[in-house]
mmCIF file of C-alpha atoms in Angstrom:
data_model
loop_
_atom_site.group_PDB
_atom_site.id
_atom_site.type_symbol
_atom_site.label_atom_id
_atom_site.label_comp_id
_atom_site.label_asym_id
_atom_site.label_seq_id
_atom_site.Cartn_x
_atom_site.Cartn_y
_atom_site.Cartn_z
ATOM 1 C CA UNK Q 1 0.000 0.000 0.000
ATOM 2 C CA UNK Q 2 1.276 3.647 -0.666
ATOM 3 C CA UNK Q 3 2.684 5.570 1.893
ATOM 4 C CA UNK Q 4 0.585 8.724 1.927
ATOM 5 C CA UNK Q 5 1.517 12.280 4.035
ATOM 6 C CA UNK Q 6 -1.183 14.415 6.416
ATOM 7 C CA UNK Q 7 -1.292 17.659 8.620
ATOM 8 C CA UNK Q 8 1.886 19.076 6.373
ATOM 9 C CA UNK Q 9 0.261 22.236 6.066
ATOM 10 C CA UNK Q 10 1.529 23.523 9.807
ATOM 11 C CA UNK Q 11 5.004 22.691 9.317
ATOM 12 C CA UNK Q 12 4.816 24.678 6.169
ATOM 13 C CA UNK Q 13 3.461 27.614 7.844
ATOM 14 C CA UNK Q 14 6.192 27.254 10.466
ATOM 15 C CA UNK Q 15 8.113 30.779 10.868
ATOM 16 C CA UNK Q 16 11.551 28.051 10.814
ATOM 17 C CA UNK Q 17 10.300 26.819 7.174
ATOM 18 C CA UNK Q 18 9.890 30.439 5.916
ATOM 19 C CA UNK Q 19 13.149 31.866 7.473
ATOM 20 C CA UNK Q 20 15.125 28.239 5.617
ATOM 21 C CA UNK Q 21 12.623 29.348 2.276
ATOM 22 C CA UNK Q 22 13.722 33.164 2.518
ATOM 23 C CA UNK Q 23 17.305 32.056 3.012
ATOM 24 C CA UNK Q 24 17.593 29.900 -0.470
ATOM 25 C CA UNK Q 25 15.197 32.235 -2.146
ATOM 26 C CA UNK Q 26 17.595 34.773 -1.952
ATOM 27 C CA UNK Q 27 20.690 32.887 -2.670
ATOM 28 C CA UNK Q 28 22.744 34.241 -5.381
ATOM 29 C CA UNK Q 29 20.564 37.578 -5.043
ATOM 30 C CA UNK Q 30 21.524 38.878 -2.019
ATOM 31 C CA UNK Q 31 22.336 42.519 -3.305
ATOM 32 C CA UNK Q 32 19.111 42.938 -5.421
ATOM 33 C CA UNK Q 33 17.223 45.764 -4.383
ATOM 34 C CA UNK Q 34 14.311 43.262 -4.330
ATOM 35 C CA UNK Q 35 15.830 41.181 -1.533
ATOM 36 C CA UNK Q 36 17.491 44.379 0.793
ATOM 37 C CA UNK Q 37 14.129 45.786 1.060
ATOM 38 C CA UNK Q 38 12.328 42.607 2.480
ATOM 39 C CA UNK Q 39 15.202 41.815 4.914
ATOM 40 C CA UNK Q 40 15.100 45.323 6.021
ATOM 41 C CA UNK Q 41 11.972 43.718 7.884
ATOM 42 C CA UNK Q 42 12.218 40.452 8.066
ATOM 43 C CA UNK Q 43 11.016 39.027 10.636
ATOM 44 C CA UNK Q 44 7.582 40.991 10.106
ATOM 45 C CA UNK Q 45 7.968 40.340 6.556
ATOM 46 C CA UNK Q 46 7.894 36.676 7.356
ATOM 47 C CA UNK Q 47 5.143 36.829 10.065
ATOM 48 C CA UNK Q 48 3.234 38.398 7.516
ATOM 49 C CA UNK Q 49 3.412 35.853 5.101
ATOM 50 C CA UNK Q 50 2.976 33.103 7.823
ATOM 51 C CA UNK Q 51 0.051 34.871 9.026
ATOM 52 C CA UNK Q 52 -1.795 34.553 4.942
ATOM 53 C CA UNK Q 53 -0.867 31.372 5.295
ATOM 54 C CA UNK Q 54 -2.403 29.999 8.398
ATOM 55 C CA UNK Q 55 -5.658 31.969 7.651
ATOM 56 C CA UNK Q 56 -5.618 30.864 3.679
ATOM 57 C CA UNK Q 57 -5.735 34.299 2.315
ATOM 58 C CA UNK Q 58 -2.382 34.483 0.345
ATOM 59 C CA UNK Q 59 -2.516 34.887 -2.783
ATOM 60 C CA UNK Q 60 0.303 35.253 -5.545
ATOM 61 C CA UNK Q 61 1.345 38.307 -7.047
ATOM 62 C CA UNK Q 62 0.694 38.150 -11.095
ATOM 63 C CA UNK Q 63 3.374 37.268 -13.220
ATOM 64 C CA UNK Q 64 5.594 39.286 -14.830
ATOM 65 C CA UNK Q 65 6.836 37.799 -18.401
ATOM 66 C CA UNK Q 66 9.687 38.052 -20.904
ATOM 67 C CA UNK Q 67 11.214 36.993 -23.568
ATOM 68 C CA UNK Q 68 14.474 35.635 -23.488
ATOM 69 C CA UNK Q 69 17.195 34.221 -26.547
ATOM 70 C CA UNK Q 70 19.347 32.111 -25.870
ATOM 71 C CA UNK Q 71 19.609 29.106 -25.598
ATOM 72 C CA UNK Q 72 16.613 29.633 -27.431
ATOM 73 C CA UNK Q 73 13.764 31.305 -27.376
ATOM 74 C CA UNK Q 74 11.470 31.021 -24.276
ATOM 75 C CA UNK Q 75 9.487 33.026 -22.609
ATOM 76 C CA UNK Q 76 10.159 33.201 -18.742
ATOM 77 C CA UNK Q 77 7.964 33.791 -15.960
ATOM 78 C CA UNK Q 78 9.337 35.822 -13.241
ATOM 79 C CA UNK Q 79 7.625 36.075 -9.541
ATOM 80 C CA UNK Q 80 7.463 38.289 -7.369
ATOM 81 C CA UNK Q 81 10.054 37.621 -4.581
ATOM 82 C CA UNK Q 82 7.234 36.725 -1.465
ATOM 83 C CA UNK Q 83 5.940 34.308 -3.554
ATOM 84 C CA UNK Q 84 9.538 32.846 -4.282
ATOM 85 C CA UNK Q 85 9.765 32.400 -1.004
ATOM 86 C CA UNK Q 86 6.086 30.409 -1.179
ATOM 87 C CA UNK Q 87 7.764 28.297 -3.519
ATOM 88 C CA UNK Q 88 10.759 27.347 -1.444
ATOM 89 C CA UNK Q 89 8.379 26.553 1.662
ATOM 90 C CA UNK Q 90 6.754 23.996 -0.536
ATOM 91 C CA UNK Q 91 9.289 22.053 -2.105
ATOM 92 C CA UNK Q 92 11.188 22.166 1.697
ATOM 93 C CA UNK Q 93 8.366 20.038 3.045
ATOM 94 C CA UNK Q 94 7.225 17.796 -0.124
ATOM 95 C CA UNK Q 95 9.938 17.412 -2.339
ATOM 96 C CA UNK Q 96 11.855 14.906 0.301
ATOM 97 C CA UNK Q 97 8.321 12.834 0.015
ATOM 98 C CA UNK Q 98 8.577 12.913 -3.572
ATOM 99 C CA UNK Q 99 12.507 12.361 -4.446
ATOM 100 C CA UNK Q 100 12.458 9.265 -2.607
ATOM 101 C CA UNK Q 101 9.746 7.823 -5.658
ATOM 102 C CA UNK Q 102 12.477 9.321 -8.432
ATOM 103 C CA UNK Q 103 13.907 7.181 -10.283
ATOM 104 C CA UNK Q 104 18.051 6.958 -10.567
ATOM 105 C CA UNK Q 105 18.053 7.867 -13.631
ATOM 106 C CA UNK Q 106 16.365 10.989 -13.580
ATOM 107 C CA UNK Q 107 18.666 14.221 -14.095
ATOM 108 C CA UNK Q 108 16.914 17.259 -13.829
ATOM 109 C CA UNK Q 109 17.108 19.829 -10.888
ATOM 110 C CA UNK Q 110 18.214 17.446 -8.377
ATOM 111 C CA UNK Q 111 21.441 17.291 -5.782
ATOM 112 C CA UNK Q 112 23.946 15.063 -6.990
ATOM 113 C CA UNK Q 113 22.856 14.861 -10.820
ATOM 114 C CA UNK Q 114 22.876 17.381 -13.858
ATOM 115 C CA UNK Q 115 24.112 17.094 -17.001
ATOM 116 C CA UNK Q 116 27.567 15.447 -16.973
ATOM 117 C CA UNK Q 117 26.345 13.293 -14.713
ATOM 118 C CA UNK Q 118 23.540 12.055 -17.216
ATOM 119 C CA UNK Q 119 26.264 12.152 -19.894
ATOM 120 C CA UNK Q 120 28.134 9.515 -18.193
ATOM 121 C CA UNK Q 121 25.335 7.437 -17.348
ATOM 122 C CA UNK Q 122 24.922 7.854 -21.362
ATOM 123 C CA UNK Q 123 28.400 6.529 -21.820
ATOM 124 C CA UNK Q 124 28.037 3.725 -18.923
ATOM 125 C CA UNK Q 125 24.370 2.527 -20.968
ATOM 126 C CA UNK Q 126 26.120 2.976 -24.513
ATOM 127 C CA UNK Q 127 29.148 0.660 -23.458
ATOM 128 C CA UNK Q 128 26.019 -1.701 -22.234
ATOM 129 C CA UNK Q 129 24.031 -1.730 -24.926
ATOM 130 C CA UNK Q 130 27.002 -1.984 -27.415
ATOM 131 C CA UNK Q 131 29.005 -4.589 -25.553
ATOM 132 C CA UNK Q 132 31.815 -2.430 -24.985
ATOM 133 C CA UNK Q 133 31.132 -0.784 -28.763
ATOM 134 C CA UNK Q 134 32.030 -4.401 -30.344
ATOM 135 C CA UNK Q 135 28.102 -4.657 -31.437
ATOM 136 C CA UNK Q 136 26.290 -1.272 -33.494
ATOM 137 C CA UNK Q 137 23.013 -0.401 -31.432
ATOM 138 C CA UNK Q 138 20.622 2.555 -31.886
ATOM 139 C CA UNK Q 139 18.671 5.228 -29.517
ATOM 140 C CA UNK Q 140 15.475 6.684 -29.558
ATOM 141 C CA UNK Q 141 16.009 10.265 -28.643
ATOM 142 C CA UNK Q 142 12.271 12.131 -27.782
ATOM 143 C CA UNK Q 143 11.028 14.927 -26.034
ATOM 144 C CA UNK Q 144 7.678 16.118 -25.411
ATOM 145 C CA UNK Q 145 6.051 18.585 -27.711
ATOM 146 C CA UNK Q 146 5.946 22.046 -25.615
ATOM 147 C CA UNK Q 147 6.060 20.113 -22.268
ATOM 148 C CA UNK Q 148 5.876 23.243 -19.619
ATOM 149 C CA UNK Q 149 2.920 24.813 -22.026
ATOM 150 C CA UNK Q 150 0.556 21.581 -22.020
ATOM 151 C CA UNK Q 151 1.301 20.011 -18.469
ATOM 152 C CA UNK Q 152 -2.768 19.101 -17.213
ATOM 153 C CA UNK Q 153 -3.037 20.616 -14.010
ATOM 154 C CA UNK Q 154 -5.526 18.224 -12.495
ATOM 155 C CA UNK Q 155 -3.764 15.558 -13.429
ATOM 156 C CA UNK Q 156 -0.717 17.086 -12.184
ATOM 157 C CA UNK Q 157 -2.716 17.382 -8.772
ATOM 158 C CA UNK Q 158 -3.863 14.238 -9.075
ATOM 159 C CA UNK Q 159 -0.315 12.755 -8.811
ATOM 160 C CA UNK Q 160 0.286 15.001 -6.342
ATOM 161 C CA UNK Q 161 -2.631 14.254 -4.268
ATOM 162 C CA UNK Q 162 -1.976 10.720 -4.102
ATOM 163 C CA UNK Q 163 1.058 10.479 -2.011
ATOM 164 C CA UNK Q 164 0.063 14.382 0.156
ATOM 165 C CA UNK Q 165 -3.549 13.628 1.713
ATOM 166 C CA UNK Q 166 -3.792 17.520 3.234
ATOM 167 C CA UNK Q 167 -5.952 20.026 1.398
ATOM 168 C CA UNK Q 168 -4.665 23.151 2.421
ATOM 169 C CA UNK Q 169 -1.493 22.533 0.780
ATOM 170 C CA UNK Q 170 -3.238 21.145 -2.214
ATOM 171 C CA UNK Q 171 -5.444 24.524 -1.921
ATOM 172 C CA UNK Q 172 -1.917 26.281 -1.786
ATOM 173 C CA UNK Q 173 -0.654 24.553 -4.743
ATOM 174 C CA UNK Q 174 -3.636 25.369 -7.305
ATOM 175 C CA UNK Q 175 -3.347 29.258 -6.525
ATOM 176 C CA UNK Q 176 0.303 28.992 -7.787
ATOM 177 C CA UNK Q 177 -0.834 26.859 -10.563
ATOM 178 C CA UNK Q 178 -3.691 29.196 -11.647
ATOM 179 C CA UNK Q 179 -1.773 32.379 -10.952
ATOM 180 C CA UNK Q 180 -0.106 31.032 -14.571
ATOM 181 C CA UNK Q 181 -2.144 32.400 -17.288
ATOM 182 C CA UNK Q 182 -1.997 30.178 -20.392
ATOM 183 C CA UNK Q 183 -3.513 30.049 -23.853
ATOM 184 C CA UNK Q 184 -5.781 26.971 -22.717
ATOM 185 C CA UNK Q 185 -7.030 27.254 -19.227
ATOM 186 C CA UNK Q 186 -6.051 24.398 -16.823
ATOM 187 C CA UNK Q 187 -2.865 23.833 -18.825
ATOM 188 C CA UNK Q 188 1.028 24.518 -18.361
ATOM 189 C CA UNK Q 189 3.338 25.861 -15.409
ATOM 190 C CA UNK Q 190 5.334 28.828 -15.328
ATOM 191 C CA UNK Q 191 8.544 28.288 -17.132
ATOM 192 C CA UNK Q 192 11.076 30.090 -14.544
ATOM 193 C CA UNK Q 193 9.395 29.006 -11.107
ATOM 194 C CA UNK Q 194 10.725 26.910 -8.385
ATOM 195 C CA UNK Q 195 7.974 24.559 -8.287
ATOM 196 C CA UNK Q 196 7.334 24.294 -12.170
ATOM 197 C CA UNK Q 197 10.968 22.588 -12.384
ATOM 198 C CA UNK Q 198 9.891 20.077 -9.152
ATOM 199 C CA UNK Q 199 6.826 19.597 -10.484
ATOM 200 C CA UNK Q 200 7.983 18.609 -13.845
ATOM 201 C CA UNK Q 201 9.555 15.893 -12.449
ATOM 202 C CA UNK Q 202 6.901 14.802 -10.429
ATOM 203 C CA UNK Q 203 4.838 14.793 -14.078
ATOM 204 C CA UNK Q 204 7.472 12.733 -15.806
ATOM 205 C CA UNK Q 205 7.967 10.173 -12.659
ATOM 206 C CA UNK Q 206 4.922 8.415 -14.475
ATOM 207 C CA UNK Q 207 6.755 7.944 -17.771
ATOM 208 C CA UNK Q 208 9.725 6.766 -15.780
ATOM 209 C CA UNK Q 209 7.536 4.014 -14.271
ATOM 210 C CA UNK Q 210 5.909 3.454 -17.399
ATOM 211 C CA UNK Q 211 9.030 2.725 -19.186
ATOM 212 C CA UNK Q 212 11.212 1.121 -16.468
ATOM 213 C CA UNK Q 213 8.244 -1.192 -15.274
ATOM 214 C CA UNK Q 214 5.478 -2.111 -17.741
ATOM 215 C CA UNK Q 215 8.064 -1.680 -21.039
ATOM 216 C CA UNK Q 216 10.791 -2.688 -18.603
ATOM 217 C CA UNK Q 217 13.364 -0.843 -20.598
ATOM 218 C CA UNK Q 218 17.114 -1.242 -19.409
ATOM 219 C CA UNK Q 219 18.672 1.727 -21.113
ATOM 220 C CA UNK Q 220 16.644 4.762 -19.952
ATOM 221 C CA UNK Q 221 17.372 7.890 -18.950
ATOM 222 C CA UNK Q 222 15.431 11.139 -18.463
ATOM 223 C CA UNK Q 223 16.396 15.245 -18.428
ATOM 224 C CA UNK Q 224 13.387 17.053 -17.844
ATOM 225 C CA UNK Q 225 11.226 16.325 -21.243
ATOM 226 C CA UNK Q 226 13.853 14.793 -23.085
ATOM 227 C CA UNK Q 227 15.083 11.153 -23.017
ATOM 228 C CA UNK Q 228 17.217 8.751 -24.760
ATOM 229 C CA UNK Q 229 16.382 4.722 -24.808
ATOM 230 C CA UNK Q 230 19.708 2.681 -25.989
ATOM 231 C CA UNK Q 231 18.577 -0.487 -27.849
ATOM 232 C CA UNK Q 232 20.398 -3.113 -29.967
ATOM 233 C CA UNK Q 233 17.197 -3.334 -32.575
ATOM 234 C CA UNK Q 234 15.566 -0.647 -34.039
ATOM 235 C CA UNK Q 235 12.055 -2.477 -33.988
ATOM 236 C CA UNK Q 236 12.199 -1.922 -30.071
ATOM 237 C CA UNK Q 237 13.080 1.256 -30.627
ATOM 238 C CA UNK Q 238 10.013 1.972 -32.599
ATOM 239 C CA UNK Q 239 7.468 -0.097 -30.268
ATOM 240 C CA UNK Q 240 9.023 1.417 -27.298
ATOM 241 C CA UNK Q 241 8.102 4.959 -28.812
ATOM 242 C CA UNK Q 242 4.523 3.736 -29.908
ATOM 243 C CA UNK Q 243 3.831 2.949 -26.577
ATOM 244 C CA UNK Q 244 5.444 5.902 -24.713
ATOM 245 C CA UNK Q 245 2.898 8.168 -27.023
ATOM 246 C CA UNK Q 246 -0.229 6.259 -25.888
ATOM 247 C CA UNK Q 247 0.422 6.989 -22.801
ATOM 248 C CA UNK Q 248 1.871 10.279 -22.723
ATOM 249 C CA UNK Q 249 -1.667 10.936 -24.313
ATOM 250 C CA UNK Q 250 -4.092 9.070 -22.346
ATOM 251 C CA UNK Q 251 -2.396 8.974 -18.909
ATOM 252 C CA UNK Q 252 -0.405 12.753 -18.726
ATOM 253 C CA UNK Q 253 -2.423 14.500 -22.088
ATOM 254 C CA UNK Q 254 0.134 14.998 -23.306
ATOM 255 C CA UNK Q 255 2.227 14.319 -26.441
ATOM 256 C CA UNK Q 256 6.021 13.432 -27.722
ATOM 257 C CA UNK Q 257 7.234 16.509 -30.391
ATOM 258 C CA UNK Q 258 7.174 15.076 -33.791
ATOM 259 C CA UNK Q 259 10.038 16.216 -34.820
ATOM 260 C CA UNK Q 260 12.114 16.409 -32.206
ATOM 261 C CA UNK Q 261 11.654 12.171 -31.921
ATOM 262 C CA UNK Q 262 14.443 10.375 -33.640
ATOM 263 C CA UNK Q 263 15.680 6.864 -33.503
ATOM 264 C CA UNK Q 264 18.819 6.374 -35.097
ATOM 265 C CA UNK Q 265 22.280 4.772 -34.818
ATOM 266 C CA UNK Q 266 25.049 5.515 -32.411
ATOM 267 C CA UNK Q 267 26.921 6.176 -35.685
ATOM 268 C CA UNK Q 268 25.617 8.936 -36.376
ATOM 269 C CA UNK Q 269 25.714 10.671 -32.963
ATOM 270 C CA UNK Q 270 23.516 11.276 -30.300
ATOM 271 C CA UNK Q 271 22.429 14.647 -29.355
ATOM 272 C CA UNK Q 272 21.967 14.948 -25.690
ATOM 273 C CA UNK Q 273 22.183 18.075 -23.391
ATOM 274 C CA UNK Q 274 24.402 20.495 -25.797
ATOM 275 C CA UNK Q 275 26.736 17.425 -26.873
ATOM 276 C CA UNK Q 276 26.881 15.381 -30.341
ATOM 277 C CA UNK Q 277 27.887 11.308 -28.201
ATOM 278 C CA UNK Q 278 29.661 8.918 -30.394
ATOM 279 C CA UNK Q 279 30.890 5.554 -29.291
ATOM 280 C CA UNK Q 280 34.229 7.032 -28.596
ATOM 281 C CA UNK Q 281 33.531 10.663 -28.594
ATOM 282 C CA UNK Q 282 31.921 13.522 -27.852
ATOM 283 C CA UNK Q 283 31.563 17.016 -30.424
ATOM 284 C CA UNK Q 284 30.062 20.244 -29.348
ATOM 285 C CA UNK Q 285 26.395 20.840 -31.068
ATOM 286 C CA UNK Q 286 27.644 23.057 -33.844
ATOM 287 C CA UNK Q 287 24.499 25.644 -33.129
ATOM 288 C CA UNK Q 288 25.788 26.066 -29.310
ATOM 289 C CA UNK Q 289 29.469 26.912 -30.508
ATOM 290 C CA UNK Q 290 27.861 29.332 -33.531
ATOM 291 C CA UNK Q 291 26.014 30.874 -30.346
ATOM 292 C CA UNK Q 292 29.371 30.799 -28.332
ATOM 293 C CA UNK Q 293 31.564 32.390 -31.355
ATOM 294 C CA UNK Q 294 28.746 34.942 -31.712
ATOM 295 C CA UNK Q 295 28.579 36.442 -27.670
ATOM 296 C CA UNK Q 296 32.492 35.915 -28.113
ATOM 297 C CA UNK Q 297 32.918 37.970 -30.708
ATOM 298 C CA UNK Q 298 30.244 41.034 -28.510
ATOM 299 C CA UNK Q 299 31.989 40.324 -25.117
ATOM 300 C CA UNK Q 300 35.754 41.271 -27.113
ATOM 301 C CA UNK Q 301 34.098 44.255 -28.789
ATOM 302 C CA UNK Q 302 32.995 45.573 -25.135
ATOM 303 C CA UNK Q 303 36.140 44.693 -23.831
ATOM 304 C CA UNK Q 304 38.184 46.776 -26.381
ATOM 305 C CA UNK Q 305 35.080 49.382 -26.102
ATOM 306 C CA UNK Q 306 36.260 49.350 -22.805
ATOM 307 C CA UNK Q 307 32.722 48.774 -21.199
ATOM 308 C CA UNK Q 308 33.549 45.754 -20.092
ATOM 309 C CA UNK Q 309 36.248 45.064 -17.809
ATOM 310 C CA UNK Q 310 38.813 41.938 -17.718
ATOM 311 C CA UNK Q 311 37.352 39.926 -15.223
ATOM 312 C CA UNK Q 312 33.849 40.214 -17.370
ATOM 313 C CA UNK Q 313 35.266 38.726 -20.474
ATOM 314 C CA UNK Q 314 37.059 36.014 -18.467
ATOM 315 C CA UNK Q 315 34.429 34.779 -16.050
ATOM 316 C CA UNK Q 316 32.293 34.601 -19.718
ATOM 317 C CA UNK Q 317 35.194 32.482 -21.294
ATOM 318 C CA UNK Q 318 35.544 30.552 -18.384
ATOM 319 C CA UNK Q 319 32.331 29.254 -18.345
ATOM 320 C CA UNK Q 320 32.245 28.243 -21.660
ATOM 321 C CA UNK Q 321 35.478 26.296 -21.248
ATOM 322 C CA UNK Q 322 33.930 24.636 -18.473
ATOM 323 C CA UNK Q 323 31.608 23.203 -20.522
ATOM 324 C CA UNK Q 324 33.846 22.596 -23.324
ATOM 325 C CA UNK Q 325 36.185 20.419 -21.658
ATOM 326 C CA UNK Q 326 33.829 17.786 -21.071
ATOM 327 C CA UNK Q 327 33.875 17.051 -25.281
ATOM 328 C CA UNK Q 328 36.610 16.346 -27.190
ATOM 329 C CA UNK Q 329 37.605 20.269 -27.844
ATOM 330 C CA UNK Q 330 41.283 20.194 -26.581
ATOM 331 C CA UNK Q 331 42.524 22.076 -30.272
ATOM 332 C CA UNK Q 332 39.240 24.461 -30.607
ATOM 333 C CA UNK Q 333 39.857 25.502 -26.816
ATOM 334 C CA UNK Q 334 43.594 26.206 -27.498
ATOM 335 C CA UNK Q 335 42.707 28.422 -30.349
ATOM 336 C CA UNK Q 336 39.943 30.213 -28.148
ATOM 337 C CA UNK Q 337 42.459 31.206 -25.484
ATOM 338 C CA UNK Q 338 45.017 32.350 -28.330
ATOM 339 C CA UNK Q 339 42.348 34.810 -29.153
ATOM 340 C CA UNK Q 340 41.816 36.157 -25.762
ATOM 341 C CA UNK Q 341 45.626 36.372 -25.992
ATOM 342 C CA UNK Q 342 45.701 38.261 -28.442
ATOM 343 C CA UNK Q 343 42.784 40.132 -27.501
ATOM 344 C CA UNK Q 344 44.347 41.440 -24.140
ATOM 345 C CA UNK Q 345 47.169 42.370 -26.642
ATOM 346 C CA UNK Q 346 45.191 45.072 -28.338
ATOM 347 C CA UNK Q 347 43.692 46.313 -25.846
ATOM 348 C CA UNK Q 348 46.862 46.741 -24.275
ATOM 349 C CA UNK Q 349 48.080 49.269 -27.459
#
């Protein structure tokens, strides 16, 4: 029988739950104007909030949306910062139910995983699959078509009501839910919020049951809407994806992008999470290093514009190296930090 969870909603409340939620909301932002202003008064700040909490009168602060470009083009939901706060009180009590049901091979926004983590649990299942590359095999690479747009919000509460058996935190969970205005009503989560990224994988939990225990598929592994399935026959591949579909639609409504679903050889490369995987290499996706040689090319104009300093142009650099250096770029990232060289040269003159 499934363990289910009651009388949460007090410990969320709890004036320790919202100081911890405060704390991570404003990690990383501690100098925004935003966050000085509610610390000025913190303590009655918090109360506050507490306070619309216990008597179920908060309510979220509309949206404020924009457009951004890269790594392509999204449009983000901001909150307001209370209701970031909100956000972390949740996941603080519910996502410890929850990430004990994840499966291990889930990637997305959790401690401990990430992207070159999922990349070598690509190149652990390839070597599987393969028998250590001496036998060709193919993937099925998918993702679901506009996945934070269509998520079904009652069925997203009915997952969510099924392990957490208290209303008022079920209550609290719609207003953030309906505080998102979509085309469809009753459809899709803020792209940009705390809880849209837990609750994603909450959503997607059912696939990974799904395909782990009723399709019982070995080589599986999951980053937010997209997967990969490793398989030695294509025919498996194309079952597997037949039945994925079905019940994407009739269990989650909702559906795999048809043209973002591939299955193809390892030959050919995979691409997974910015990264073309062969069997004995990895290549940069040639549209993120266009993107890279593009901002490059505007970060060393600033720089010799001079409205941009040193450190802005390396800590830019440096991040792209960092996730260079997990392909095999050793000769393109030598020639990159020749032209900062040279770079530092002219502005030098």
């Amino acid at each position: 029988m499934a363990i289910t969870y009651s009388n949460l909603y007090s410990q969320l409340c709890s004036y320790d739950n919202l100081l911890l939620a405060f704390k991570k909301a404003k990690k990383r932002k501690s100098r925004k104007p935003y966050v000085l202003e509610f610390e000025a008064n913190l303590e009655d700040n918090l109360k506050q909030l507490q306070w619309e909490l216990q008597h179920e009168t908060y309510l979220p602060t509309p949206l404020k949306t924009f457009i951004i470009h890269e790594p392509k083009t999204r449009k983000i939901s901001k909150s307001h910062f209370r209701d970031r706060i909100i956000h972390h009180a949740i996941c603080n009590i519910i996502e410890p139910i929850f990430q004990k049901t994840f499966i291990y091979d889930s990637f997305a926004n959790q401690k401990g995983k990430g992207t070159h983590v999922a990349l070598k649990r690509f190149d652990y299942f390839k070597r599987k699959a393969s028998k250590n590359n001496t036998e060709s095999c193919y993937f099925l690479k998918a993702d679901v078509k506009h996945y934070f747009d269509t998520v079904d919000q009652e069925v997203l509460i009915e997952i969510i009501s099924a392990k957490i058996k208290d209303e008022r935190v079920i209550s609290l969970i719609r207003k953030i839910l309906e505080n998102h205005k979509s085309r469809e009503v009753g459809k899709g989560m803020p792209l940009g919020n705390l809880t849209s990224q837990f609750f994603a994988n909450i959503y997607l939990n059912e696939l990974d049951y799904f395909v782990k225990h009723k399709l019982r598929v070995r080589y599986y592994l999951r980053y937010v809407d997209d997967f990969v399935i490793l398989h030695k026959f294509k025919h498996k591949l194309r079952f597997y994806k037949n039945r994925i579909d079905e019940f994407l639609k009739s269990r989650l409504k909702i559906k795999l992008h048809p043209n973002k679903c591939k299955i193809k050889p390892l030959t050919c490369g995979a691409s997974l999470l910015g990264y073309r995987v062969f069997y004995y290499h990895k290549l940069l996706r040639k549209s993120n290093f266009r993107k890279f040689q593009r901002r490059f090319s505007k970060f060393k104009e600033s720089y010799l514009n001079r409205t941009i300093n040193k450190e802005d142009l390396l800590r830019f650099l440096t991040g792209w190296l960092g996730y260079a250096m997990h392909a095999n770029t050793y000769k393109l990232r030598c020639s990159i930090l020749e032209t900062y060289s040279k770079t530092k040269e002219l502005y030098q003159k």
